[in-house]
Coordinates of C-alpha atoms in Angstrom, one line a residue:
Chain A
X298 CA 0.0 0.0 0.0
X299 CA 1.5 3.3 -1.1
X300 CA 2.3 5.6 1.8
X301 CA 0.4 8.8 2.1
X302 CA 2.6 11.7 1.4
X303 CA 1.6 15.1 2.7
X304 CA 3.1 18.4 1.7
X305 CA 5.7 19.8 4.1
X306 CA 4.5 22.7 6.3
X307 CA 5.5 26.0 4.8
X308 CA 5.5 29.5 6.5
X309 CA 5.8 32.4 4.1
X310 CA 6.7 36.0 4.5
X311 CA 3.9 38.3 3.4
X312 CA 4.0 38.3 -0.4
X313 CA 1.9 39.4 -3.3
X314 CA -1.0 37.0 -4.0
X315 CA 0.0 34.0 -6.0
X316 CA -1.8 31.0 -7.2
X317 CA -2.3 28.6 -4.4
X318 CA -2.4 24.9 -4.7
X319 CA -3.0 22.3 -2.1
X320 CA -5.5 24.1 0.0
X321 CA -6.2 27.7 1.2
X322 CA -3.3 29.4 2.8
X323 CA -0.8 26.7 2.2
X324 CA 1.4 26.6 -0.8
X325 CA 3.0 23.3 -1.8
X326 CA 6.7 22.8 -1.2
X327 CA 8.8 23.1 -4.3
X328 CA 10.6 19.8 -4.3
X329 CA 14.0 19.9 -5.9
X330 CA 14.7 16.2 -5.5
X331 CA 12.6 13.3 -6.5
X332 CA 10.9 11.5 -3.7
X333 CA 12.5 8.3 -2.4
X334 CA 10.2 5.4 -1.6
X335 CA 11.0 2.8 1.0
X336 CA 12.7 -0.3 -0.4
X337 CA 9.8 -2.6 0.6
X338 CA 7.4 -1.1 -1.8
X339 CA 9.7 -0.7 -4.8
X340 CA 8.5 -2.1 -8.1
X341 CA 9.5 -1.7 -11.7
X342 CA 6.6 0.7 -12.0
X343 CA 8.1 2.8 -9.2
X344 CA 11.4 3.0 -11.1
X345 CA 9.5 4.0 -14.2
X346 CA 7.8 6.9 -12.4
X347 CA 11.1 8.2 -11.0
X348 CA 12.7 8.0 -14.4
X349 CA 9.9 10.1 -15.9
X350 CA 10.4 12.6 -13.1
X351 CA 14.1 12.8 -13.8
X352 CA 17.3 11.0 -12.7
X353 CA 16.4 8.5 -10.0
X354 CA 18.2 8.8 -6.7
X355 CA 21.1 6.4 -6.0
X356 CA 19.3 4.5 -3.3
X357 CA 16.4 3.6 -5.7
X358 CA 18.8 2.4 -8.4
X359 CA 20.9 0.3 -6.0
X360 CA 17.8 -1.4 -4.6
X361 CA 16.4 -2.1 -8.1
X362 CA 19.8 -3.7 -9.1
X363 CA 19.4 -6.1 -6.1
X364 CA 15.8 -7.1 -6.9
X365 CA 15.8 -6.9 -10.8
X366 CA 19.4 -7.7 -11.6
X367 CA 22.1 -5.7 -13.2
X368 CA 21.1 -6.3 -16.8
X369 CA 17.5 -5.4 -16.2
X370 CA 18.6 -2.1 -14.7
X371 CA 20.9 -1.3 -17.6
X372 CA 18.0 -1.7 -20.0
X373 CA 16.0 0.8 -18.0
X374 CA 18.6 3.5 -17.3
X375 CA 19.8 4.6 -20.8
X376 CA 16.2 5.6 -21.8
X377 CA 16.0 8.1 -18.9
X378 CA 19.2 10.0 -19.7
X379 CA 18.5 10.4 -23.3
X380 CA 21.8 8.8 -24.2
X381 CA 21.7 5.6 -26.2
X382 CA 24.4 3.2 -25.3
X383 CA 26.4 1.7 -28.1
X384 CA 28.4 -0.7 -26.0
X385 CA 29.1 -1.7 -22.5
X386 CA 26.0 -1.6 -20.4
X387 CA 27.7 -0.2 -17.3
X388 CA 29.9 2.3 -19.1
X389 CA 27.4 5.3 -19.2
X390 CA 25.4 4.8 -16.1
X391 CA 25.3 8.4 -14.7
X392 CA 24.1 7.8 -11.2
X393 CA 25.5 4.7 -9.5
X394 CA 28.8 5.2 -7.9
X395 CA 28.8 1.9 -6.0
X396 CA 29.7 -1.5 -7.6
X397 CA 26.8 -4.0 -7.8
X398 CA 26.7 -7.0 -5.4
X399 CA 28.1 -10.2 -6.9
X400 CA 25.6 -12.8 -8.1
X401 CA 24.9 -15.5 -5.4
X402 CA 26.2 -19.1 -6.0
X403 CA 23.6 -21.7 -7.0
X404 CA 21.7 -23.1 -4.1
X405 CA 22.6 -20.1 -1.8
X406 CA 19.5 -18.4 -0.6
X407 CA 19.3 -14.7 -1.6
X408 CA 20.1 -12.3 1.2
X409 CA 17.0 -10.8 2.5
X410 CA 16.4 -7.2 1.6
X411 CA 17.3 -4.6 4.2
X412 CA 14.4 -4.2 6.6
X413 CA 12.2 -1.3 5.8
X414 CA 12.4 1.7 8.1
X415 CA 9.4 2.1 10.2
X416 CA 7.8 5.2 8.7
X417 CA 6.5 6.3 12.0
X418 CA 10.1 6.7 13.2
X419 CA 11.3 8.8 10.2
X420 CA 10.3 12.0 8.5
X421 CA 7.6 11.6 6.0
X422 CA 9.0 14.2 3.5
X423 CA 12.4 14.6 2.1
X424 CA 12.6 18.4 2.6
X425 CA 11.2 20.9 5.0
X426 CA 11.1 24.6 4.2
X427 CA 10.5 27.7 6.4
X428 CA 10.2 31.2 4.9
X429 CA 10.7 33.8 7.5
X430 CA 11.0 37.6 7.9
X431 CA 14.7 37.3 9.0
X432 CA 15.9 34.2 7.1
X433 CA 14.7 31.2 5.2
X434 CA 15.4 27.7 6.4
X435 CA 15.5 24.3 4.6
X436 CA 16.0 21.0 6.3
X437 CA 17.0 17.9 4.4
X438 CA 16.5 15.0 6.9
X439 CA 19.0 12.2 6.7
X440 CA 19.0 9.6 9.4
X441 CA 19.3 7.8 11.6
X442 CA 22.8 8.7 13.0
X443 CA 25.6 8.5 12.1
X444 CA 24.2 9.9 8.9
X445 CA 23.6 13.6 9.2
X446 CA 21.1 15.9 7.5
X447 CA 21.6 19.6 6.7
X448 CA 19.8 22.6 7.9
X449 CA 20.4 25.5 5.5
X450 CA 19.8 29.0 6.7
X451 CA 19.5 31.4 3.8
X452 CA 19.9 35.2 4.4
X453 CA 18.9 37.3 1.4
X454 CA 20.4 40.7 1.3
X455 CA 19.9 43.6 -1.1
X456 CA 22.8 46.1 -1.3
X457 CA 22.7 49.7 -2.3
X458 CA 26.2 51.2 -2.6
X459 CA 26.8 54.8 -1.3
X460 CA 29.8 56.9 -2.0
X461 CA 31.7 58.9 0.6
X462 CA 31.1 62.6 0.5
X463 CA 32.6 65.9 1.5
X464 CA 29.7 66.4 3.9
X465 CA 30.7 63.1 5.6
X466 CA 34.2 64.5 6.1
X467 CA 32.7 67.1 8.5
X468 CA 30.9 64.3 10.6
X469 CA 32.5 62.3 13.4
X470 CA 34.6 60.3 13.5
X471 CA 35.9 61.6 10.1
X472 CA 35.8 65.3 11.3
X473 CA 38.8 64.5 13.5
X474 CA 40.8 62.9 10.7
X475 CA 43.2 64.7 8.4
X476 CA 42.4 63.3 4.9
X477 CA 45.3 62.9 2.6
X478 CA 45.0 63.9 -1.1
X479 CA 44.9 60.2 -2.0
X480 CA 42.1 59.6 0.4
X481 CA 40.2 62.6 -1.0
X482 CA 40.4 61.0 -4.4
X483 CA 39.1 57.7 -3.1
X484 CA 35.5 58.6 -2.3
X485 CA 33.7 56.6 -5.0
X486 CA 33.0 52.9 -5.2
X487 CA 34.6 51.1 -8.1
X488 CA 32.9 48.2 -9.9
X489 CA 35.6 45.9 -8.6
X490 CA 35.1 47.1 -5.0
X491 CA 31.3 46.5 -5.3
X492 CA 31.8 43.0 -6.5
X493 CA 34.4 42.2 -3.9
X494 CA 32.2 43.6 -1.1
X495 CA 29.3 41.4 -2.0
X496 CA 31.4 38.3 -2.3
X497 CA 33.4 39.0 0.9
X498 CA 30.3 39.9 2.9
X499 CA 28.7 36.6 2.0
X500 CA 31.9 34.7 2.7
X501 CA 32.5 36.4 6.1
X502 CA 29.0 35.6 7.3
X503 CA 29.0 32.1 6.0
X504 CA 32.3 31.2 7.6
X505 CA 31.5 33.1 10.8
X506 CA 28.2 31.3 11.4
X507 CA 28.3 27.9 9.6
X508 CA 28.8 24.6 11.3
X509 CA 29.5 26.0 14.8
X510 CA 27.0 23.6 16.4
X511 CA 24.9 20.6 15.5
X512 CA 21.2 20.2 15.7
X513 CA 20.2 17.0 17.5
X514 CA 16.9 15.1 17.8
X515 CA 16.5 12.4 20.3
X516 CA 13.0 11.1 21.0
X517 CA 12.2 7.6 22.3
X518 CA 9.8 6.8 19.5
X519 CA 11.8 8.4 16.7
X520 CA 15.1 7.7 15.0
X521 CA 18.0 9.7 16.2
X522 CA 18.7 12.5 13.7
X523 CA 21.5 15.1 13.6
X524 CA 21.9 18.0 11.2
X525 CA 24.8 20.3 10.3
X526 CA 23.9 24.0 10.1
X527 CA 25.0 25.8 6.9
X528 CA 24.6 29.5 6.4
X529 CA 24.1 30.8 2.8
X530 CA 24.0 34.5 2.0
X531 CA 22.3 35.4 -1.3
X532 CA 22.7 38.9 -2.7
X533 CA 19.4 39.7 -4.4
X534 CA 18.7 42.4 -7.0
X535 CA 15.2 43.0 -5.8
X536 CA 14.9 44.7 -2.4
X537 CA 11.4 43.4 -2.0
X538 CA 12.8 39.9 -1.9
X539 CA 15.5 40.7 0.7
X540 CA 15.4 39.9 4.4
X541 CA 17.7 42.8 4.9
X542 CA 18.2 45.9 2.9
X543 CA 21.8 47.0 3.3
X544 CA 23.6 50.3 2.5
X545 CA 27.2 49.7 1.8
X546 CA 29.1 52.8 2.7
X547 CA 32.3 53.6 0.9
X548 CA 35.1 55.0 3.1
X549 CA 38.5 55.8 1.7
X550 CA 40.7 52.8 2.3
X551 CA 44.0 54.0 0.9
X552 CA 46.9 55.3 3.0
X553 CA 49.5 54.0 5.4
X554 CA 48.4 52.1 8.5
X555 CA 48.8 55.0 10.9
X556 CA 46.8 57.4 8.6
X557 CA 43.9 55.3 7.6
X558 CA 40.5 56.8 7.7
X559 CA 38.5 55.8 10.9
X560 CA 35.9 53.0 10.7
X561 CA 32.4 54.1 10.0
X562 CA 30.1 52.9 12.9
X563 CA 28.1 50.1 11.2
X564 CA 24.6 49.3 12.5
X565 CA 21.5 47.3 12.0
X566 CA 18.0 48.7 12.5
X567 CA 15.1 46.5 11.9
X568 CA 15.3 45.0 8.4
X569 CA 17.9 47.6 7.2
X570 CA 21.6 48.0 7.9
X571 CA 24.6 50.1 7.0
X572 CA 28.0 48.5 6.8
X573 CA 31.2 50.1 5.5
X574 CA 33.5 48.8 2.8
X575 CA 36.0 47.3 5.2
X576 CA 33.5 45.3 7.3
X577 CA 33.1 42.7 4.5
X578 CA 36.6 41.4 4.9
X579 CA 38.8 43.3 7.5
X580 CA 38.5 42.2 11.1
X581 CA 39.1 44.5 14.0
X582 CA 41.4 43.6 16.8
X583 CA 39.4 44.0 20.0
X584 CA 40.5 43.4 23.6
X585 CA 38.5 42.0 26.4
X586 CA 39.2 40.6 29.8
X587 CA 38.2 37.0 30.2
X588 CA 35.6 36.1 32.8
X589 CA 34.5 32.9 34.4
X590 CA 31.4 34.4 36.0
X591 CA 29.2 37.5 35.6
X592 CA 26.0 37.7 37.7
X593 CA 23.8 40.2 39.4
X594 CA 22.3 39.8 42.9
X595 CA 19.2 42.0 43.4
X596 CA 17.3 43.8 44.7
X597 CA 18.0 45.5 48.0
X598 CA 15.3 47.5 49.8
X599 CA 15.7 51.3 49.5
X600 CA 18.6 52.6 51.6
X601 CA 19.4 49.1 52.9
X602 CA 22.3 46.7 52.7
X603 CA 20.3 43.8 54.3
X604 CA 19.9 40.7 52.1
X605 CA 16.4 39.5 51.4
X606 CA 15.6 35.8 51.4
X607 CA 15.3 35.9 47.6
X608 CA 18.8 37.4 47.3
X609 CA 20.2 34.8 49.6
X610 CA 18.8 32.2 47.3
X611 CA 20.5 33.9 44.3
X612 CA 23.8 33.9 46.2
X613 CA 23.5 30.3 47.0
X614 CA 22.8 29.4 43.4
X615 CA 25.9 31.4 42.3
X616 CA 28.0 29.6 45.0
X617 CA 26.7 26.3 43.7
X618 CA 27.8 27.2 40.1
X619 CA 31.3 28.1 41.4
X620 CA 31.5 24.8 43.3
X621 CA 30.1 22.7 40.4
X622 CA 32.5 24.3 37.9
X623 CA 35.4 24.1 40.4
X624 CA 36.2 27.7 39.8
X625 CA 39.3 28.8 41.8
X626 CA 40.8 32.2 42.4
X627 CA 44.4 33.3 42.2
X628 CA 47.2 32.6 39.8
X629 CA 46.7 30.0 37.0
X630 CA 49.6 30.1 34.6
X631 CA 49.5 33.5 33.0
X632 CA 46.1 34.2 34.3
X633 CA 45.2 35.7 37.7
X634 CA 41.6 35.2 38.7
X635 CA 40.0 37.7 41.0
X636 CA 36.5 38.0 42.3
X637 CA 34.8 41.4 42.4
X638 CA 31.7 42.3 44.4
X639 CA 30.6 45.6 42.9
X640 CA 27.9 47.4 44.9
X641 CA 25.4 49.7 43.2
X642 CA 22.6 52.0 44.1
X643 CA 19.9 54.0 42.2
X644 CA 20.5 57.6 41.4
X645 CA 18.3 58.8 44.3
X646 CA 20.1 60.4 47.2
X647 CA 23.5 62.0 47.7
X648 CA 26.4 60.6 45.7
X649 CA 28.6 60.2 48.8
X650 CA 26.0 58.3 50.7
X651 CA 25.3 56.0 47.7
X652 CA 29.0 55.3 47.4
X653 CA 29.1 54.0 51.0
X654 CA 25.8 52.1 50.6
X655 CA 27.2 50.4 47.5
X656 CA 30.2 49.2 49.5
X657 CA 28.0 48.0 52.3
X658 CA 25.9 46.0 49.9
X659 CA 28.9 44.5 48.3
X660 CA 30.4 43.4 51.6
X661 CA 27.1 41.8 52.6
X662 CA 27.0 39.7 49.5
X663 CA 30.7 38.8 49.8
X664 CA 30.1 37.5 53.4
X665 CA 27.1 35.4 52.4
X666 CA 28.8 34.0 49.2
X667 CA 31.9 32.9 51.1
X668 CA 29.7 31.2 53.7
X669 CA 27.9 29.3 51.0
X670 CA 30.9 28.5 48.9
X671 CA 33.3 27.8 51.7
X672 CA 35.8 30.4 50.5
X673 CA 37.9 33.1 52.1
X674 CA 38.4 36.7 51.0
X675 CA 41.7 35.9 49.3
X676 CA 41.8 37.3 45.7
X677 CA 38.5 39.0 46.3
X678 CA 37.7 42.7 46.2
X679 CA 34.8 44.7 47.4
X680 CA 34.1 47.9 45.4
X681 CA 31.4 50.4 45.0
X682 CA 30.1 52.0 41.8
X683 CA 27.4 53.8 43.8
X684 CA 25.0 55.6 41.6
X685 CA 27.4 55.7 38.6
X686 CA 25.3 55.6 35.4
X687 CA 22.3 54.4 37.4
X688 CA 18.7 55.4 37.0
X689 CA 15.9 55.3 39.6
X690 CA 14.9 51.7 38.7
X691 CA 15.1 49.4 41.7
X692 CA 17.2 47.0 39.6
X693 CA 20.2 49.2 40.4
X694 CA 20.0 48.3 44.1
X695 CA 22.2 45.4 43.5
X696 CA 25.7 43.8 43.6
X697 CA 27.4 42.6 40.5
X698 CA 29.6 39.5 41.0
X699 CA 32.4 39.1 38.5
X700 CA 35.3 36.6 38.3
X701 CA 37.9 38.2 36.0
X702 CA 41.3 37.4 34.7
X703 CA 43.4 40.3 36.0
X704 CA 46.6 38.8 34.6
X705 CA 46.0 40.3 31.2
X706 CA 43.5 40.8 28.3
X707 CA 42.7 38.7 25.3
X708 CA 42.7 40.0 21.8
X709 CA 40.1 38.7 19.3
X710 CA 39.7 39.4 15.6
X711 CA 36.2 40.8 15.5
X712 CA 34.2 39.9 12.4
X713 CA 31.9 42.9 11.9
X714 CA 30.0 41.3 9.1
X715 CA 29.2 38.2 11.1
X716 CA 28.2 40.3 14.1
X717 CA 25.8 42.4 12.1
X718 CA 24.4 39.3 10.6
X719 CA 23.6 38.1 14.1
X720 CA 21.3 41.1 14.4
X721 CA 19.8 40.3 11.1
X722 CA 19.0 36.8 12.5
X723 CA 17.3 38.5 15.4
X724 CA 20.0 38.6 18.2
X725 CA 20.7 41.5 20.5
X726 CA 24.1 42.9 21.5
X727 CA 25.9 41.3 24.5
X728 CA 28.7 43.9 25.1
X729 CA 28.6 46.3 28.0
X730 CA 27.5 49.8 27.2
X731 CA 26.6 51.8 30.2
X732 CA 24.8 55.1 29.6
X733 CA 23.8 57.8 32.0
X734 CA 20.4 57.5 33.6
X735 CA 20.6 53.7 33.6
X736 CA 20.2 53.3 29.8
X737 CA 22.3 50.9 27.8
X738 CA 23.5 47.5 28.9
X739 CA 25.3 46.7 32.1
X740 CA 27.4 43.6 33.0
X741 CA 25.1 40.8 33.9
X742 CA 22.0 42.2 32.1
X743 CA 19.9 39.9 30.0
X744 CA 20.0 40.8 26.3
X745 CA 16.8 40.7 24.4
X746 CA 17.3 37.1 23.1
X747 CA 17.9 35.8 26.6
X748 CA 14.3 34.8 27.3
X749 CA 14.0 32.9 24.0
X750 CA 17.2 31.0 24.6
X751 CA 16.1 30.1 28.1
X752 CA 12.7 28.9 26.9
X753 CA 14.1 26.8 24.1
X754 CA 17.4 25.7 25.4
X755 CA 17.5 26.1 29.2
X756 CA 19.1 28.4 31.8
X757 CA 22.7 27.2 31.3
X758 CA 22.6 28.1 27.6
X759 CA 20.8 31.4 28.4
X760 CA 23.4 32.4 31.0
X761 CA 26.1 32.2 28.4
X762 CA 24.3 35.2 26.8
X763 CA 24.5 37.5 29.8
X764 CA 25.9 40.9 28.9
X765 CA 29.7 41.1 29.3
X766 CA 32.7 42.2 27.3
X767 CA 33.7 38.8 26.2
X768 CA 34.8 36.7 23.2
X769 CA 31.2 36.0 22.2
X770 CA 30.4 37.0 18.6
X771 CA 27.5 39.2 19.8
X772 CA 29.9 40.9 22.3
X773 CA 33.4 41.7 21.2
X774 CA 34.6 38.4 19.9
X775 CA 34.1 35.7 17.3
X776 CA 32.7 32.7 19.3
X777 CA 29.2 31.5 18.2
X778 CA 27.6 30.2 21.4
X779 CA 24.9 27.5 21.4
X780 CA 22.3 30.2 22.2
X781 CA 23.1 32.1 19.1
X782 CA 21.5 29.4 17.1
X783 CA 18.2 29.9 19.0
X784 CA 16.2 31.2 16.0
X785 CA 17.5 28.5 13.7
X786 CA 16.4 26.0 16.3
X787 CA 13.0 27.6 16.5
X788 CA 12.6 27.4 12.7
X789 CA 13.7 23.7 12.7
X790 CA 11.3 22.9 15.6
X791 CA 8.4 24.6 13.8
X792 CA 9.1 22.9 10.4
X793 CA 9.5 19.4 11.8
X794 CA 7.1 19.7 14.7
X795 CA 9.8 18.1 16.8
X796 CA 11.9 19.4 19.8
X797 CA 15.5 19.5 18.7
X798 CA 18.5 20.6 20.8
X799 CA 21.7 22.5 19.9
X800 CA 24.9 20.6 20.7
Chain B
X144 CA 50.8 67.4 17.2
X145 CA 49.2 70.1 19.5
X146 CA 48.6 70.3 23.2
X147 CA 45.2 69.2 24.5
X148 CA 43.0 72.2 25.0
X149 CA 42.1 73.2 28.6
X150 CA 38.6 72.0 29.4
X151 CA 37.9 75.0 31.6
X152 CA 38.3 77.3 28.6
X153 CA 36.0 75.2 26.4
X154 CA 32.5 76.6 25.7
X155 CA 31.7 73.6 23.5
X156 CA 33.1 70.1 23.3
X157 CA 31.9 67.4 20.9
X158 CA 32.6 63.7 21.8
X159 CA 32.2 60.6 19.7
X160 CA 32.3 57.2 21.3
X161 CA 32.0 53.9 19.4
X162 CA 30.8 51.3 21.9
X163 CA 32.1 48.3 19.9
X164 CA 35.6 49.3 19.2
X165 CA 36.0 51.8 22.0
X166 CA 37.1 54.4 19.5
X167 CA 36.8 58.0 20.7
X168 CA 37.2 61.4 18.9
X169 CA 36.8 64.9 20.3
X170 CA 36.5 68.4 19.0
X171 CA 36.9 71.4 21.4
X172 CA 36.0 75.1 20.9
X173 CA 37.8 77.3 23.4
X174 CA 37.4 80.9 24.4
X175 CA 40.7 81.9 22.9
X176 CA 39.3 80.9 19.5
X177 CA 41.2 77.7 19.1
X178 CA 39.3 74.7 17.5
X179 CA 41.1 71.5 18.3
X180 CA 40.4 67.9 17.3
X181 CA 41.5 64.6 18.8
X182 CA 41.6 61.7 16.4
X183 CA 42.0 58.9 19.0
X184 CA 45.8 59.3 19.0
X185 CA 46.7 62.9 19.1
X186 CA 45.4 66.5 19.2
X187 CA 45.7 68.9 16.3
X188 CA 44.5 72.4 15.7
X189 CA 41.8 72.7 13.1
X190 CA 41.7 76.5 13.0
X191 CA 41.5 79.6 15.1
X192 CA 38.4 81.7 15.3
X193 CA 38.4 85.4 15.8
X194 CA 36.7 86.9 18.8
X195 CA 33.8 87.9 16.6
X196 CA 33.5 84.3 15.3
X197 CA 33.7 82.9 18.9
X198 CA 30.7 85.1 19.7
X199 CA 28.9 83.9 16.6
X200 CA 29.6 80.3 17.6
X201 CA 28.2 80.9 21.0
X202 CA 25.1 82.5 19.5
X203 CA 24.7 79.5 17.2
X204 CA 24.7 77.2 20.3
X205 CA 21.9 79.1 21.9
X206 CA 20.0 79.4 18.6
X207 CA 20.1 75.7 18.1
X208 CA 18.4 75.1 21.4
X209 CA 21.2 73.1 22.7
X210 CA 20.8 74.5 26.2
X211 CA 17.4 73.0 26.6
X212 CA 17.7 70.0 24.3
X213 CA 17.1 66.4 25.4
X214 CA 19.1 63.3 24.6
X215 CA 18.0 61.3 21.6
X216 CA 17.5 57.7 22.6
X217 CA 18.3 54.8 20.3
X218 CA 15.2 53.0 19.0
X219 CA 14.9 49.5 20.5
X220 CA 15.5 47.9 17.0
X221 CA 18.8 49.8 16.5
X222 CA 22.0 47.9 17.2
X223 CA 25.6 49.1 17.5
X224 CA 25.0 52.9 17.3
X225 CA 27.6 55.3 18.6
X226 CA 27.1 58.2 21.0
X227 CA 27.6 61.7 19.9
X228 CA 27.6 64.2 22.8
X229 CA 27.8 68.0 22.9
X230 CA 28.9 69.5 26.2
X231 CA 28.4 73.2 26.6
X232 CA 29.5 75.9 29.1
X233 CA 27.6 79.2 28.6
X234 CA 26.0 82.0 30.6
X235 CA 27.4 80.5 33.8
X236 CA 25.8 77.1 33.2
X237 CA 27.0 73.8 31.9
X238 CA 25.2 70.9 30.3
X239 CA 25.4 68.0 27.8
X240 CA 23.2 66.5 25.1
X241 CA 23.7 63.1 23.6
X242 CA 22.5 61.5 20.4
X243 CA 22.5 57.8 21.3
X244 CA 21.5 56.7 17.8
X245 CA 24.5 58.1 15.9
X246 CA 25.0 57.9 12.9
X247 CA 21.7 56.1 12.1
X248 CA 19.7 59.1 13.3
X249 CA 20.4 62.9 13.4
X250 CA 19.7 64.9 16.5
X251 CA 17.4 67.7 15.5
X252 CA 19.3 70.3 17.6
X253 CA 22.6 69.3 16.2
X254 CA 22.0 69.8 12.4
X255 CA 21.7 73.6 12.3
X256 CA 24.4 74.0 14.9
X257 CA 26.9 72.0 12.9
X258 CA 26.1 73.8 9.7
X259 CA 26.9 77.1 11.4
X260 CA 30.0 75.9 13.1
X261 CA 31.3 74.4 9.9
X262 CA 30.7 77.7 8.1
X263 CA 32.6 79.6 10.8
X264 CA 35.5 77.1 10.6
X265 CA 35.6 77.5 6.8
X266 CA 35.8 81.3 7.2
X267 CA 38.5 81.0 9.7
X268 CA 40.5 78.6 7.6
X269 CA 40.0 80.7 4.4
X270 CA 39.8 84.4 5.5
X271 CA 38.7 86.7 2.7
X272 CA 41.0 89.7 2.0
X273 CA 39.4 93.0 2.7
X274 CA 38.6 95.3 -0.2

């Protein structure tokens, strides 16, 4: 009995009306590959159908060779390719790359065919597609493990090229730069530069994001599946087809290293972005101080340094993390790990009083932490930031706990194109940017994607996203964390109606 | 390379801070007419305004509404913007205004001010001979 095949679920971005087949609101999936039927139901008629559809897949041909015999297969194949064979039945077979099995000796029973896979334990369609506002996703299931499928994330970008201008010379940071005559002659995009930018941008994003983690599916009643994640960037000529509409800003690139024009501050806003010419290929060397822990303990009552029961619970949880991860303080090779308790207050009240209150709060948290963790004050510091950059929000009545390497900083080559692509995929920034009045992002804050990561991947993956100047790609580094794949995971879950994990 | 201007003589300072790369540039207008710029490594003198031009610059600051202007916040869907801040010292008072969405958005109080300041610097850099 032929298996029922159903079209794969498809989610589309809003698009002009188009003919719809297969039911209202659901367009059929455009299948690029012919369908593969389970071996148990293969017949000569099945092969004929595939041949009419196009070149049959390798699995189908191999199975037919086993059941029909090699000579029977050779009679079938030439008709499908349009090439008539003049000699040698095996010479022009375009598909099979594996040698056929030797004929069995007389009296030897034929090997039984491979057991059919239980269709209830496998995916019913060969391809899933998700069309989203930020990216498209395609999943080709291959399983069970060790075979791996592929999840392809496609980012479509439309580029408008913008020349540098004399007016831009008067704007920061260019207003502080002394342009050389050669730089003044290098304001316009050349055709070669445009082509290189598009190619390099795609390459930087693809290499920065692809195959950093695997998607994994383990369910008791389903075959174990794994999938690589590949990122593809397509430059599209029609802005209406793009996930992101980019302005590529030319900045003079000529000149010696110590007289280069400053970098334009690239940004992403909604479904638009502006990147400068160098972002496509040139990385920036950024420094950060490595941390083993960044957490916030909050919130104190107004004008108080007394710990609440909730805060005591937070401190115990932090102590448990330190013990579980066996985090130790002090020298460790070139590193020197120190723990900081940084007390804060809101902006209400006198600065001097807030300074002292911050220190009292930090000391209270230190005492409780050491009691829970069984540690001493060695390699620990209690400091106060008082009301610095704080607002009136009670969240500033807190203590920040950081374990930092005070032995030196780490330099990472920052891939701007990949970082901005992260925003295009839906991620927030993870670097510290304190602004007056409590605006911006402070160490230990939860970036906008934190909640989604926690919901889909758990607290441990989410805590890797906490704001900190670190080597994370969405901070000041190049490392793609598990949580950065959250929206790819969401698309895969939605397409397959399964709960995958990111490994 | 020039010496850094003395802050107490500055009636206007412009600061640019890139949060990702930590890059900072500054431009300072001082009472003695000097306009100096810091490119992240060193200070250099852009030009020197006359006393009359200094007065016109201060008038432009007032006319632009800088003394009562509010900060421009970055929209929630804007990522990686820089901060552009004007600090002023006029009429016995001091203050600061920041565009947190630079260069994606222009602060409405900065546009006219910058046009006027640029024009004054152009005049100072290319003085016309008298007739």
